[in-house]
Structure formats: C-alpha cells, structure tokens
Coordinates of N, CA and C in Angstrom, one line a residue:
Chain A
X3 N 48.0 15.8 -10.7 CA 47.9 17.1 -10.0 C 46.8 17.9 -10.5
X4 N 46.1 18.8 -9.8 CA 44.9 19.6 -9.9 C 45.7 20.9 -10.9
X5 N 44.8 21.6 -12.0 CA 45.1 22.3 -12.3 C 44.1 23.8 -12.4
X6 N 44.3 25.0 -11.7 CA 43.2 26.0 -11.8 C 43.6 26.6 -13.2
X7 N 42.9 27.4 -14.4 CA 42.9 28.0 -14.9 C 42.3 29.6 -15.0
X8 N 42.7 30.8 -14.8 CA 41.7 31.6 -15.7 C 42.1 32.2 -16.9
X9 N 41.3 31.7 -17.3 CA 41.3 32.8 -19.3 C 41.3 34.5 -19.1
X10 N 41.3 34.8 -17.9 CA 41.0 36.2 -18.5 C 41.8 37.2 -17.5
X11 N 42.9 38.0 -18.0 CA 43.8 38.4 -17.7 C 43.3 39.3 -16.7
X12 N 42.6 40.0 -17.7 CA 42.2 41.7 -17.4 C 40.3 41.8 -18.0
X13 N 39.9 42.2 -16.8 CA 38.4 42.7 -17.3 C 38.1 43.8 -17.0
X14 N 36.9 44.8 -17.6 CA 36.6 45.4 -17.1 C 35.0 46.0 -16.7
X15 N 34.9 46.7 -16.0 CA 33.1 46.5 -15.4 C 32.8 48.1 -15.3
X16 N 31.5 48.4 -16.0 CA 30.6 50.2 -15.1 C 30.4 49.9 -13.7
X17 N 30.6 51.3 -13.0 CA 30.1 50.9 -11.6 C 28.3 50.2 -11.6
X18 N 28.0 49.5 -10.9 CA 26.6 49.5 -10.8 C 26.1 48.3 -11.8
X19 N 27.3 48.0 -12.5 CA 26.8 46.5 -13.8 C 27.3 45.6 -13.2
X20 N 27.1 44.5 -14.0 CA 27.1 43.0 -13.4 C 28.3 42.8 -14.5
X21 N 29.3 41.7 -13.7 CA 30.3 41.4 -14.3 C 30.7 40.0 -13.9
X22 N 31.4 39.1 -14.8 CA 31.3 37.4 -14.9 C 32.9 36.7 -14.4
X23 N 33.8 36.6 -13.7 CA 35.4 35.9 -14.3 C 35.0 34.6 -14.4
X24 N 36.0 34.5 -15.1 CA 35.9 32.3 -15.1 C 36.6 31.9 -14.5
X25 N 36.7 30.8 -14.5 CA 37.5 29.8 -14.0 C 37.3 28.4 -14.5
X26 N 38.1 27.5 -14.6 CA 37.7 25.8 -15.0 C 39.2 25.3 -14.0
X27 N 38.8 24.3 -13.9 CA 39.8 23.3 -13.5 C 40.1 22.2 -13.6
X28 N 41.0 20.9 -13.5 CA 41.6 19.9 -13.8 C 41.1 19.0 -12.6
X29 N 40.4 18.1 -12.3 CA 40.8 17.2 -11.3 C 40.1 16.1 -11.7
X30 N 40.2 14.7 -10.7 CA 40.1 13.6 -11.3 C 39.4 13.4 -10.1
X31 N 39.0 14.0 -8.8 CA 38.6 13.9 -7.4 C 37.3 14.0 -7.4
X32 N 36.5 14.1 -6.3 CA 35.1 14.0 -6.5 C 34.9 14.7 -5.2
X33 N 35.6 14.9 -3.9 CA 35.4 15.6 -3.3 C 36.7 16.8 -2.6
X34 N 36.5 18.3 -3.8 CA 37.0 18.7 -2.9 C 36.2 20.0 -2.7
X35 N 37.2 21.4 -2.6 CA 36.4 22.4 -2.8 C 37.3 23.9 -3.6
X36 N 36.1 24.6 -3.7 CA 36.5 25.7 -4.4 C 36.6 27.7 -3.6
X37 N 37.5 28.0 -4.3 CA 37.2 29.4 -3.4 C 37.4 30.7 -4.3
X38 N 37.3 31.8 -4.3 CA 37.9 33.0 -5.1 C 38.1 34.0 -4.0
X39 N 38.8 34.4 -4.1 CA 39.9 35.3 -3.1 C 39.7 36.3 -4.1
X40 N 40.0 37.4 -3.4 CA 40.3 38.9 -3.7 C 41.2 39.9 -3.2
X41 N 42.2 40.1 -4.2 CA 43.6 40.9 -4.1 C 43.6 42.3 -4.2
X42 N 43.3 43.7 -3.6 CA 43.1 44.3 -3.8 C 44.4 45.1 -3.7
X43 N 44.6 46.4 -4.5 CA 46.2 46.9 -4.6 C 46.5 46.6 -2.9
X44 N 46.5 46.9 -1.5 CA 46.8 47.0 -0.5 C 47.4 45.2 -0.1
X45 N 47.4 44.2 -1.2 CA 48.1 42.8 -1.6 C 47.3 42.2 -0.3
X46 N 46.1 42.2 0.6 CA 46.5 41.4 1.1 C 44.7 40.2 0.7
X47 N 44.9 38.9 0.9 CA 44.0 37.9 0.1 C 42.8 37.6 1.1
X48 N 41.6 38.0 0.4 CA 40.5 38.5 1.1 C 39.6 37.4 0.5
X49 N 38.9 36.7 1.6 CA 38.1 35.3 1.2 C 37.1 36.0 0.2
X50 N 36.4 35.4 -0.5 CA 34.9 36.4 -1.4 C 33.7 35.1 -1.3
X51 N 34.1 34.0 -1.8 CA 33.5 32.9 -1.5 C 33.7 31.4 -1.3
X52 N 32.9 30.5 -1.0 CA 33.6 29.3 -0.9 C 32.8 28.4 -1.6
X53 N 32.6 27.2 -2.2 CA 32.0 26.7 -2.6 C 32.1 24.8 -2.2
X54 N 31.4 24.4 -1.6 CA 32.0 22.7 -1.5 C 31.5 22.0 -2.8
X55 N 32.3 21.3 -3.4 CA 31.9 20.4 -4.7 C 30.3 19.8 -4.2
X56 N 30.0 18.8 -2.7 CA 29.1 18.0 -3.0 C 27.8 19.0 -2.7
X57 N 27.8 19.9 -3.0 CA 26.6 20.8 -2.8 C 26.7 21.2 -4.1
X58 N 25.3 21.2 -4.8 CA 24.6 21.1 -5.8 C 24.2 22.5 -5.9
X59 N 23.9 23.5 -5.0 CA 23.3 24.7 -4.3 C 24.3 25.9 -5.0
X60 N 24.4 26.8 -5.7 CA 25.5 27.8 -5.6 C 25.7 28.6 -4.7
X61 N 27.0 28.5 -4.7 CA 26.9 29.8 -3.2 C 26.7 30.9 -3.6
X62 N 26.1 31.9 -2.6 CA 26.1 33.4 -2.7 C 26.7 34.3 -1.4
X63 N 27.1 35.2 -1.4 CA 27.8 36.1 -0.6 C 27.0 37.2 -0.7
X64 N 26.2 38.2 -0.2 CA 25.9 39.8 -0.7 C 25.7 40.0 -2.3
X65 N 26.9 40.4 -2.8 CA 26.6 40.7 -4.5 C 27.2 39.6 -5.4
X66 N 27.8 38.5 -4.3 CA 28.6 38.1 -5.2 C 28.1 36.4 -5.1
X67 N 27.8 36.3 -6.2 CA 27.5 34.6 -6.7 C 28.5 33.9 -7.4
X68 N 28.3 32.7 -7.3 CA 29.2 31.7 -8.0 C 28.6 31.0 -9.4
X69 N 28.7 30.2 -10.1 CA 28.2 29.3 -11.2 C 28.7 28.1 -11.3
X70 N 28.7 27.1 -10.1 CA 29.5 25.8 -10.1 C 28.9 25.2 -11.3
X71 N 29.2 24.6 -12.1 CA 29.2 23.6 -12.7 C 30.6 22.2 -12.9
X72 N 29.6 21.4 -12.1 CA 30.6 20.5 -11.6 C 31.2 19.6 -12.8
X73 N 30.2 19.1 -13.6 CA 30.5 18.0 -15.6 C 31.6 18.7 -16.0
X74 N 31.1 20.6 -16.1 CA 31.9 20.8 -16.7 C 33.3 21.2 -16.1
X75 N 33.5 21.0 -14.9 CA 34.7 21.5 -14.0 C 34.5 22.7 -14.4
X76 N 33.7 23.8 -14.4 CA 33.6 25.1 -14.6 C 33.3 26.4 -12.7
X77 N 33.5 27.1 -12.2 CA 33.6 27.7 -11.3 C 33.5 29.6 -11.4
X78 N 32.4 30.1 -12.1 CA 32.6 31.1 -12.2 C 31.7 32.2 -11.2
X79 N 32.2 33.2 -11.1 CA 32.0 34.0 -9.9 C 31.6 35.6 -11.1
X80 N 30.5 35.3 -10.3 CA 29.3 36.8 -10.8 C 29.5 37.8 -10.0
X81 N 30.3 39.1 -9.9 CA 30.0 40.7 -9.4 C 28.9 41.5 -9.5
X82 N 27.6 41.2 -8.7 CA 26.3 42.4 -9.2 C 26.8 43.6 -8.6
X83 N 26.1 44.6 -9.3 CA 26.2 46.0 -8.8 C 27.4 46.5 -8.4
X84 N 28.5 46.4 -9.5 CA 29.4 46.7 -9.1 C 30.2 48.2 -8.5
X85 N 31.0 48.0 -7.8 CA 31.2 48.8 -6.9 C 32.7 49.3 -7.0
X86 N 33.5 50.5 -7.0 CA 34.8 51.0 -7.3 C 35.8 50.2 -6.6
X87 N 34.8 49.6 -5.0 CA 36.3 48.9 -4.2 C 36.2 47.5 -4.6
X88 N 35.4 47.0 -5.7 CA 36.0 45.7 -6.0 C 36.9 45.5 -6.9
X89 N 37.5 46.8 -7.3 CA 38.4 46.8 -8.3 C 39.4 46.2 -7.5
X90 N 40.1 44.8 -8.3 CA 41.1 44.3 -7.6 C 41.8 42.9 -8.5
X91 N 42.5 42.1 -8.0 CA 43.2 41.3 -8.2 C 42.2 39.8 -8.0
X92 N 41.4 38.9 -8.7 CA 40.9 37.8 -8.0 C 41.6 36.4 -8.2
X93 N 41.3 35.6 -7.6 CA 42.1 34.4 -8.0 C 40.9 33.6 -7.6
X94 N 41.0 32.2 -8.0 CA 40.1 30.9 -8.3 C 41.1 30.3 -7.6
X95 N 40.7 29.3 -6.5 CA 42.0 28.4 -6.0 C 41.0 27.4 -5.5
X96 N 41.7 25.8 -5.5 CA 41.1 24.6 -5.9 C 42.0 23.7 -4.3
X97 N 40.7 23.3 -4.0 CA 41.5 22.4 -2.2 C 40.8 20.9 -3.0
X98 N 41.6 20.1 -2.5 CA 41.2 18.6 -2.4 C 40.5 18.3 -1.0
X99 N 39.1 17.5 -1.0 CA 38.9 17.0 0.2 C 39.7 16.0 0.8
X100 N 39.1 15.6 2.1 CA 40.1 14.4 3.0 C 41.4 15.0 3.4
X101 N 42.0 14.0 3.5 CA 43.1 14.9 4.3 C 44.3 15.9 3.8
X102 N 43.5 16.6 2.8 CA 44.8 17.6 2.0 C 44.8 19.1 2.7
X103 N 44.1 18.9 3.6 CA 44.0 20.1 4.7 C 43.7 21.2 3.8
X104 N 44.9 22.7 4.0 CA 44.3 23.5 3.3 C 45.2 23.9 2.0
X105 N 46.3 22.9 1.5 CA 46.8 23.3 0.9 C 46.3 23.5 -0.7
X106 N 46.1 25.1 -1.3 CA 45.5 25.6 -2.3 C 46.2 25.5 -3.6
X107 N 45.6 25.2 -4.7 CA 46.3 25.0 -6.0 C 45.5 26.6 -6.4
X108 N 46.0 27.3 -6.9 CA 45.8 29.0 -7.4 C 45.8 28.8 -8.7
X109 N 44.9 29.5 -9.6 CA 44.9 30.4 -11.1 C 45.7 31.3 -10.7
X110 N 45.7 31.9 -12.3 CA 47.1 33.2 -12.7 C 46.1 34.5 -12.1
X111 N 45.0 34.6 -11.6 CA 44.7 35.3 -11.6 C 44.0 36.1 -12.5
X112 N 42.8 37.3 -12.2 CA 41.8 38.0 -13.4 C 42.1 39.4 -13.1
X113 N 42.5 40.5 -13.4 CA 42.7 41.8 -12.7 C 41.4 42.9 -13.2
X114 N 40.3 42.6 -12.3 CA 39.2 43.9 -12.7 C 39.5 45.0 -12.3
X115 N 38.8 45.8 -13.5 CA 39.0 47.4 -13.6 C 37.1 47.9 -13.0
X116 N 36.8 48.9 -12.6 CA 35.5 49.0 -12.2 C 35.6 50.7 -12.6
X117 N 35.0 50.9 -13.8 CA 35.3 52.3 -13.8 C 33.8 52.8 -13.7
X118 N 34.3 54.0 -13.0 CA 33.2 55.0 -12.6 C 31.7 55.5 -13.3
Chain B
X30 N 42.0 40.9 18.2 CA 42.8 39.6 17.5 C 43.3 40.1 16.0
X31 N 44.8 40.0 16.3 CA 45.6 40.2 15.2 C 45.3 38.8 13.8
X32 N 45.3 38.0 14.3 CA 44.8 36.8 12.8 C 46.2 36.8 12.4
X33 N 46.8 36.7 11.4 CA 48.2 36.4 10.7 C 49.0 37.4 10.6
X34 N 49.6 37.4 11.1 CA 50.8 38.8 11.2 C 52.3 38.0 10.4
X35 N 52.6 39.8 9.7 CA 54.2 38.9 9.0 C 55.4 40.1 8.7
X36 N 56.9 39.6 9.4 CA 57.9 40.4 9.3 C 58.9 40.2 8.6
X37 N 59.6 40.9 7.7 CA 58.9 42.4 8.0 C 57.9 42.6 6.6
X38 N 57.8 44.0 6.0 CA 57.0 44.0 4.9 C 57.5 44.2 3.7
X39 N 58.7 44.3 3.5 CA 59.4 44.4 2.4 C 61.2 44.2 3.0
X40 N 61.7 43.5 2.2 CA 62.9 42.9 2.5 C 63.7 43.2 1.6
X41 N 65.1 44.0 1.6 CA 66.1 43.8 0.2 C 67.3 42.4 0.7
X42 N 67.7 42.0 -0.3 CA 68.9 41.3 0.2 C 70.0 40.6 -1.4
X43 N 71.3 40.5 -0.7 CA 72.0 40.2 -1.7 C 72.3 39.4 -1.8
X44 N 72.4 38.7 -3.2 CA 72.4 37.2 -3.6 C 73.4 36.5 -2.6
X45 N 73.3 35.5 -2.0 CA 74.1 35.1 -1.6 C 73.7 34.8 0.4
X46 N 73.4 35.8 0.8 CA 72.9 36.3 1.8 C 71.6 35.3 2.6
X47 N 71.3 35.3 3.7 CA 70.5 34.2 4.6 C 69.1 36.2 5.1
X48 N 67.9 34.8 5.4 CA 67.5 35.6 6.5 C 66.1 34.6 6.9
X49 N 65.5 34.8 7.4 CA 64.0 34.8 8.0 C 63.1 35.4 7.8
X50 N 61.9 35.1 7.1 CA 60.8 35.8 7.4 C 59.7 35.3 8.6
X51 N 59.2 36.0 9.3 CA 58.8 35.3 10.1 C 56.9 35.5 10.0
X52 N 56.1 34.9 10.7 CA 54.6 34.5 10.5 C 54.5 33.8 11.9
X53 N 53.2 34.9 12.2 CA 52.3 34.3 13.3 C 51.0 34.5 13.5
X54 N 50.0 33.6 14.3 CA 48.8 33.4 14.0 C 48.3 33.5 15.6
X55 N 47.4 33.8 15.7 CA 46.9 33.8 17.0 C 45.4 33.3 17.0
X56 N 44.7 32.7 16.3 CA 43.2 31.8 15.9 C 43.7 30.6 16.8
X57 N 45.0 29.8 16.9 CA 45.0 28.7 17.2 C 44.8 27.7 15.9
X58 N 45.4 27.9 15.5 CA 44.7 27.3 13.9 C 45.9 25.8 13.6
X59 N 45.8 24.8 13.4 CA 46.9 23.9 13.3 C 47.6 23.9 12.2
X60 N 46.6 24.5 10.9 CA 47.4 24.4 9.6 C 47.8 25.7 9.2
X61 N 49.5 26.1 8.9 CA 49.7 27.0 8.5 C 50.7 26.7 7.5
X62 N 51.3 27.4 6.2 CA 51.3 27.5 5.2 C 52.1 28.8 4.6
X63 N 52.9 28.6 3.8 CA 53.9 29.9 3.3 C 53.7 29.5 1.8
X64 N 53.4 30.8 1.0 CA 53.0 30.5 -0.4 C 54.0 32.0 -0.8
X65 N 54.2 31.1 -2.6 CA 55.3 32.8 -3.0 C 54.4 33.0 -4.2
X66 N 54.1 34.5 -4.4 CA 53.4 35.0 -5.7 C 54.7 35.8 -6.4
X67 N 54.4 35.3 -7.6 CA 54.9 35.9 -8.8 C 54.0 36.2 -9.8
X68 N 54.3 37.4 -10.6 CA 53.3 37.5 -11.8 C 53.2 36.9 -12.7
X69 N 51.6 36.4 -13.2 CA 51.0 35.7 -13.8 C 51.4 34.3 -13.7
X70 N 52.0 33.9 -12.3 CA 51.6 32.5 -11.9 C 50.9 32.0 -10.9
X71 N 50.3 33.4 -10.2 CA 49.0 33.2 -8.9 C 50.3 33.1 -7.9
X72 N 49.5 31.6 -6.6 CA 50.2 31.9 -5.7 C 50.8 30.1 -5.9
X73 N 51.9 30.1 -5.2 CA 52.3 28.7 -5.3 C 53.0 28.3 -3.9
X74 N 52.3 26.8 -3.3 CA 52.9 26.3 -2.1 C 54.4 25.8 -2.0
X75 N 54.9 26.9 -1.2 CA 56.1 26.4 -0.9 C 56.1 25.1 0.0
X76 N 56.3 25.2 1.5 CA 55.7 24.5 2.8 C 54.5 24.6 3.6
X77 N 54.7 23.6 4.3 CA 53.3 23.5 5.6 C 53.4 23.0 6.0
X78 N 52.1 23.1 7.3 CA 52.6 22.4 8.4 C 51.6 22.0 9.3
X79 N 50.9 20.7 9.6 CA 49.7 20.5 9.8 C 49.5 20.8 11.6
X80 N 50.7 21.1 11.7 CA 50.7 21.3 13.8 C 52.6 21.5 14.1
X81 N 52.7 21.6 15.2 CA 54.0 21.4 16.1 C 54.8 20.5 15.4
X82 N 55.8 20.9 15.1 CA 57.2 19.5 15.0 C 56.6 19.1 13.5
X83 N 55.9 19.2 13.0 CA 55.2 18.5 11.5 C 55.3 19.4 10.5
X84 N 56.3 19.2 9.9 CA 56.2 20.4 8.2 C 56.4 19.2 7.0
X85 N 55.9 19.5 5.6 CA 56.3 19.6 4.6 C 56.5 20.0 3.4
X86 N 56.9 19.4 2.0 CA 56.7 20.1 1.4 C 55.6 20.4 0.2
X87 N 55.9 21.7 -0.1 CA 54.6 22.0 -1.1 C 55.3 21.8 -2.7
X88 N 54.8 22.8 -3.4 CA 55.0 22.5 -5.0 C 56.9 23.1 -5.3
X89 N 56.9 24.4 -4.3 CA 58.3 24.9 -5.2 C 59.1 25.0 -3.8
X90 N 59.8 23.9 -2.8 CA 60.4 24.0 -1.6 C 61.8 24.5 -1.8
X91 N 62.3 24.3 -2.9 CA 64.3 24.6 -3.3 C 64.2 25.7 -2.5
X92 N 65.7 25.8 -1.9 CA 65.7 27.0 -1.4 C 65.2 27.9 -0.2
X93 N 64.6 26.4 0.2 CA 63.5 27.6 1.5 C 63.7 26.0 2.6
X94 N 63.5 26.7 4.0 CA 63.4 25.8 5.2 C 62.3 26.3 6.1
X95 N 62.0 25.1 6.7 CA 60.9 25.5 7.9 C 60.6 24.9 8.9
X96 N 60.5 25.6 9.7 CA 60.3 24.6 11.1 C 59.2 25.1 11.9
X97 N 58.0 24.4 12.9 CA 57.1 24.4 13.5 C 57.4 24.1 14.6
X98 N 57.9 24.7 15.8 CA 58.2 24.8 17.1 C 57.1 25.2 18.3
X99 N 56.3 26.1 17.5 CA 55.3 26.4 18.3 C 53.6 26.7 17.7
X100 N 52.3 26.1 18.2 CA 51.2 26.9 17.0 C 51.1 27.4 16.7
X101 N 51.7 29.0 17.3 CA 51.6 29.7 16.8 C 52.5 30.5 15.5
X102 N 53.8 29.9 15.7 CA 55.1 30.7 14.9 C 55.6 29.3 13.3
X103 N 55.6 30.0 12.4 CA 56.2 28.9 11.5 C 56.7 29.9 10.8
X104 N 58.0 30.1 10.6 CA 58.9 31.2 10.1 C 59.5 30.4 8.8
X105 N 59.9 30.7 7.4 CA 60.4 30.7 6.3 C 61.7 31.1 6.7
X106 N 62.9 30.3 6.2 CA 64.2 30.8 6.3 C 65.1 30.2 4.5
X107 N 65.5 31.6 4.2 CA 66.5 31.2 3.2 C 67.5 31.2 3.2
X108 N 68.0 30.4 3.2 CA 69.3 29.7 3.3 C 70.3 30.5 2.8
X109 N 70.4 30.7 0.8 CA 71.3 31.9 0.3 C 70.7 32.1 -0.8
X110 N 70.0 33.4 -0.4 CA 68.7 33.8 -1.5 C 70.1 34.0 -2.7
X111 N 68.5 33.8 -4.0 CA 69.0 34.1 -5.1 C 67.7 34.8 -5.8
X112 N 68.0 35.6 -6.8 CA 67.6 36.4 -7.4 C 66.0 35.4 -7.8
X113 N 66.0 34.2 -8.2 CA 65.0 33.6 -8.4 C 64.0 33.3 -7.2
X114 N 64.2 33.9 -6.1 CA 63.4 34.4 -5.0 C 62.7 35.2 -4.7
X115 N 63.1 36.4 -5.5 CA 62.2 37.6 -5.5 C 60.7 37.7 -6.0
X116 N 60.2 37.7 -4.9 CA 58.7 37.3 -4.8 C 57.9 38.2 -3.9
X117 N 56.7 38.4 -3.8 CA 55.7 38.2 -2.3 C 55.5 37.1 -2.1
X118 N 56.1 37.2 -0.7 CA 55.4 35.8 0.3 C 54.3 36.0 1.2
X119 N 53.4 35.4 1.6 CA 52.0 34.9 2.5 C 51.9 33.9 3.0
X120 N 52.1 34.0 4.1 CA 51.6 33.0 5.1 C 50.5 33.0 5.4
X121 N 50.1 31.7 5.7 CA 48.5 31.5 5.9 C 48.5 30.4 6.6
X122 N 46.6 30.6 7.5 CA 46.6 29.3 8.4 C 45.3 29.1 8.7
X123 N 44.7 28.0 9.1 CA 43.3 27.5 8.8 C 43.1 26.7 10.0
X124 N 42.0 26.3 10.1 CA 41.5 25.1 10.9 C 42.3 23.7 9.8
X125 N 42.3 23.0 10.8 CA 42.4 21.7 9.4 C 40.7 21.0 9.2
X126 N 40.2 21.6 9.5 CA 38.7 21.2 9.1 C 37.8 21.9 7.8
X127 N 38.7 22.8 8.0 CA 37.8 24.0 7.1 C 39.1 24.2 6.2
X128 N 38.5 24.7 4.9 CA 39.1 24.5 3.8 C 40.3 25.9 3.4
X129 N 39.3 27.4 3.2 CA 39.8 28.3 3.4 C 40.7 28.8 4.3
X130 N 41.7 29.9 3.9 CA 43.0 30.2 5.0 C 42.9 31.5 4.9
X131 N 43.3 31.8 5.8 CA 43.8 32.8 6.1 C 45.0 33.7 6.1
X132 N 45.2 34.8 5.1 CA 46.6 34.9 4.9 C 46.6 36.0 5.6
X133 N 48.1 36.0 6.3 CA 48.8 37.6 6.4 C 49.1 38.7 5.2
X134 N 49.6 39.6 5.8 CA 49.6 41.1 4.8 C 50.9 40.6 3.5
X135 N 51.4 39.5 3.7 CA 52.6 39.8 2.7 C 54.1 40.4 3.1
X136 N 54.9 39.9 2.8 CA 56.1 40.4 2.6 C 56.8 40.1 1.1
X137 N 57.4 41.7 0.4 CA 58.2 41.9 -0.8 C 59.7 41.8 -0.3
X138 N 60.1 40.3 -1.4 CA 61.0 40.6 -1.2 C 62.2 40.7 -2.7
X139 N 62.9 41.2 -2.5 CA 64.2 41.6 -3.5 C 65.4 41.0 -2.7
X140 N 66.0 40.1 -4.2 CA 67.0 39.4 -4.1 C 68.2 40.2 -5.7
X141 N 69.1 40.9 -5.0 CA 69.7 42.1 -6.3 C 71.3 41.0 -6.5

C-alpha cells in the first residue's frame, strides 16, 4: 500500500515571502499521480495543484509550484508571495494510475500560519 | 452548477442510533467517494463507487454502508454509530479519467 507523509505539522510564513511544505511518499508504482489540496478554516478541500508522475516538467499554478522529485519519492509545493488567505490546512495526497480511479491515499496534513 | 452538495452540516447522534448522510453531484461524474477526517490522520477512504449499482470498499468501511442508485446520489448510512465515528465526512466525485475530486462542504459529525 502507498504511503503519504508530511514532516511538518505546523509552519509559518511573512505575508509577501516564499514558503516550502514537504511531502515524500511510499510507492512501488511508476505510474501514478500527485496533488496538494487546501483546507482552509471554512473545511472545505480546494485543488492547489496536480502533478502526473510521467511528466518530468514541474507543475505551476499562479504562486504556487511544486518540486517533483521522482528517485527521491519527494513532492514539495512552494508558496511565493505569500498571501493572508493562504493561511490554511494543506494536504499531499497520492492516486495510483490505471484503473484506481480516484481513490486518494492523504498525509496528516501541514497547518500554515501567514502572518501579517 | 452546485458541484457536490452534502446533508446536513453538522449532525449530533447517540451511540447506538442509525442515520444517513447524504451527497450529491451534478458534473455527471461516475466516480464518487465518501472519506472521514480525523485529526492528524488526513483524510481516509471509507467507500466508492465507480457508477450505478457498483460500490466498494476503501481503507476504514466498519460501520458504514452504501449504495449507488443513481449518478447522481451515493449517500453514507450508519448503521449504529458509535462514538468512534465522530469525524468530518466528504464526499467527493471525479471523472474516472481524471485523477483529482471534487469534494463537498463536509459534514461534522458527533457520536456522544
């Protein structure tokens, strides 16, 4: 079974700085993919990015980038210029390709603070 | 377009006791999905259900049923909650082509 990790409970970020969460994960698969979601207090889970394993490319969204590193099963998601309303709840969650449809293996979760 | 809707939003109930939560999608989406968050274990798959008439199970099913009657509706039913149920639940639903889902607002619920 796939396992997500994040190391980091609680972070915190200046408005307007750049900020890093991790992630790593367990698998033994070669094609699936990756995503980080965003929990903000109002609970409800807000896509941020997606990433497919066989793309070599990082994804980017507006402020927000990824850091695939596939050797090292590594998945981290960069915050530029950060901003009060990204203070929130994020999660790292891990899909298998082929036919596992969309069912998500989730981390514990990173809780960022974005102070003023 | 409402996207995933879910009733109700917070739920009390006493150990012992039955009810339904219910979840609905209006994308047309074939894959939908009921997950329970607890703190500091993320979210975890209960069931799913890749279309009509087709469910199964996910990582933590004890305790929970579900049935797909229609594309749009896949409702959660507990049987006789117990206190080890008190959670937020999310339903969610996707293309089955595409990887990401779509979740509803959440329902809290308390099992006293």
């Amino acid at each position: 079974a796939q396992t997500v990790t994040q190391s980091q409970p609680e972070m915190s970020v200046q408005e307007a700085e750049t900020v890093t969460l991790s992630c790593t994960y367990d698998t033994s698969e070669s094609d699936y993919y990756l995503f980080w979601y965003k929990q903000p207090p109002s609970r409800q889970m807000i896509l941020v990015i997606r990433q497919e394993a066989y793309k070599q490319q990082n994804a980017t969204e507006n402020r927000f980038s990824v850091n695939f590193q596939k050797a090292a099963k590594s998945f981290s998601l960069k915050i530029s210029d950060s901003q009060l309303g990204d203070a929130a709840m994020y999660f790292c969650a891990y899909r298998s390709g082929g036919t596992s449809y969309g069912k998500l293996t989730f981390g514990q979760g990173t809780i960022l603070t974005v102070h003023p | 377009n409402a996207g995933v809707t879910q009733t109700p939003k917070f739920q009390v109930l006493k150990t012992g006791q039955s009810m339904t939560l219910q979840c609905a999608q209006d994308m047309n989406h074939e894959y939908m999905s009921w997950y329970r968050q607890d703190p500091g274990m993320g979210l975890r798959l209960i069931h799913y259900s890749v279309g009509a008439g087709i469910t199964d199970q996910g990582e933590v099913p004890n305790g929970y049923n579900v049935s797909r009657s229609t594309t749009e509706d896949f409702p959660l039913r507990l049987l006789s909650a117990a206190p080890s149920q008190t959670s937020v639940y999310f339903c969610a639903s996707s293309p089955l082509d595409r990887g990401e889902q779509y979740f509803g607002p959440g329902t809290r619920l308390t099992v006293t």
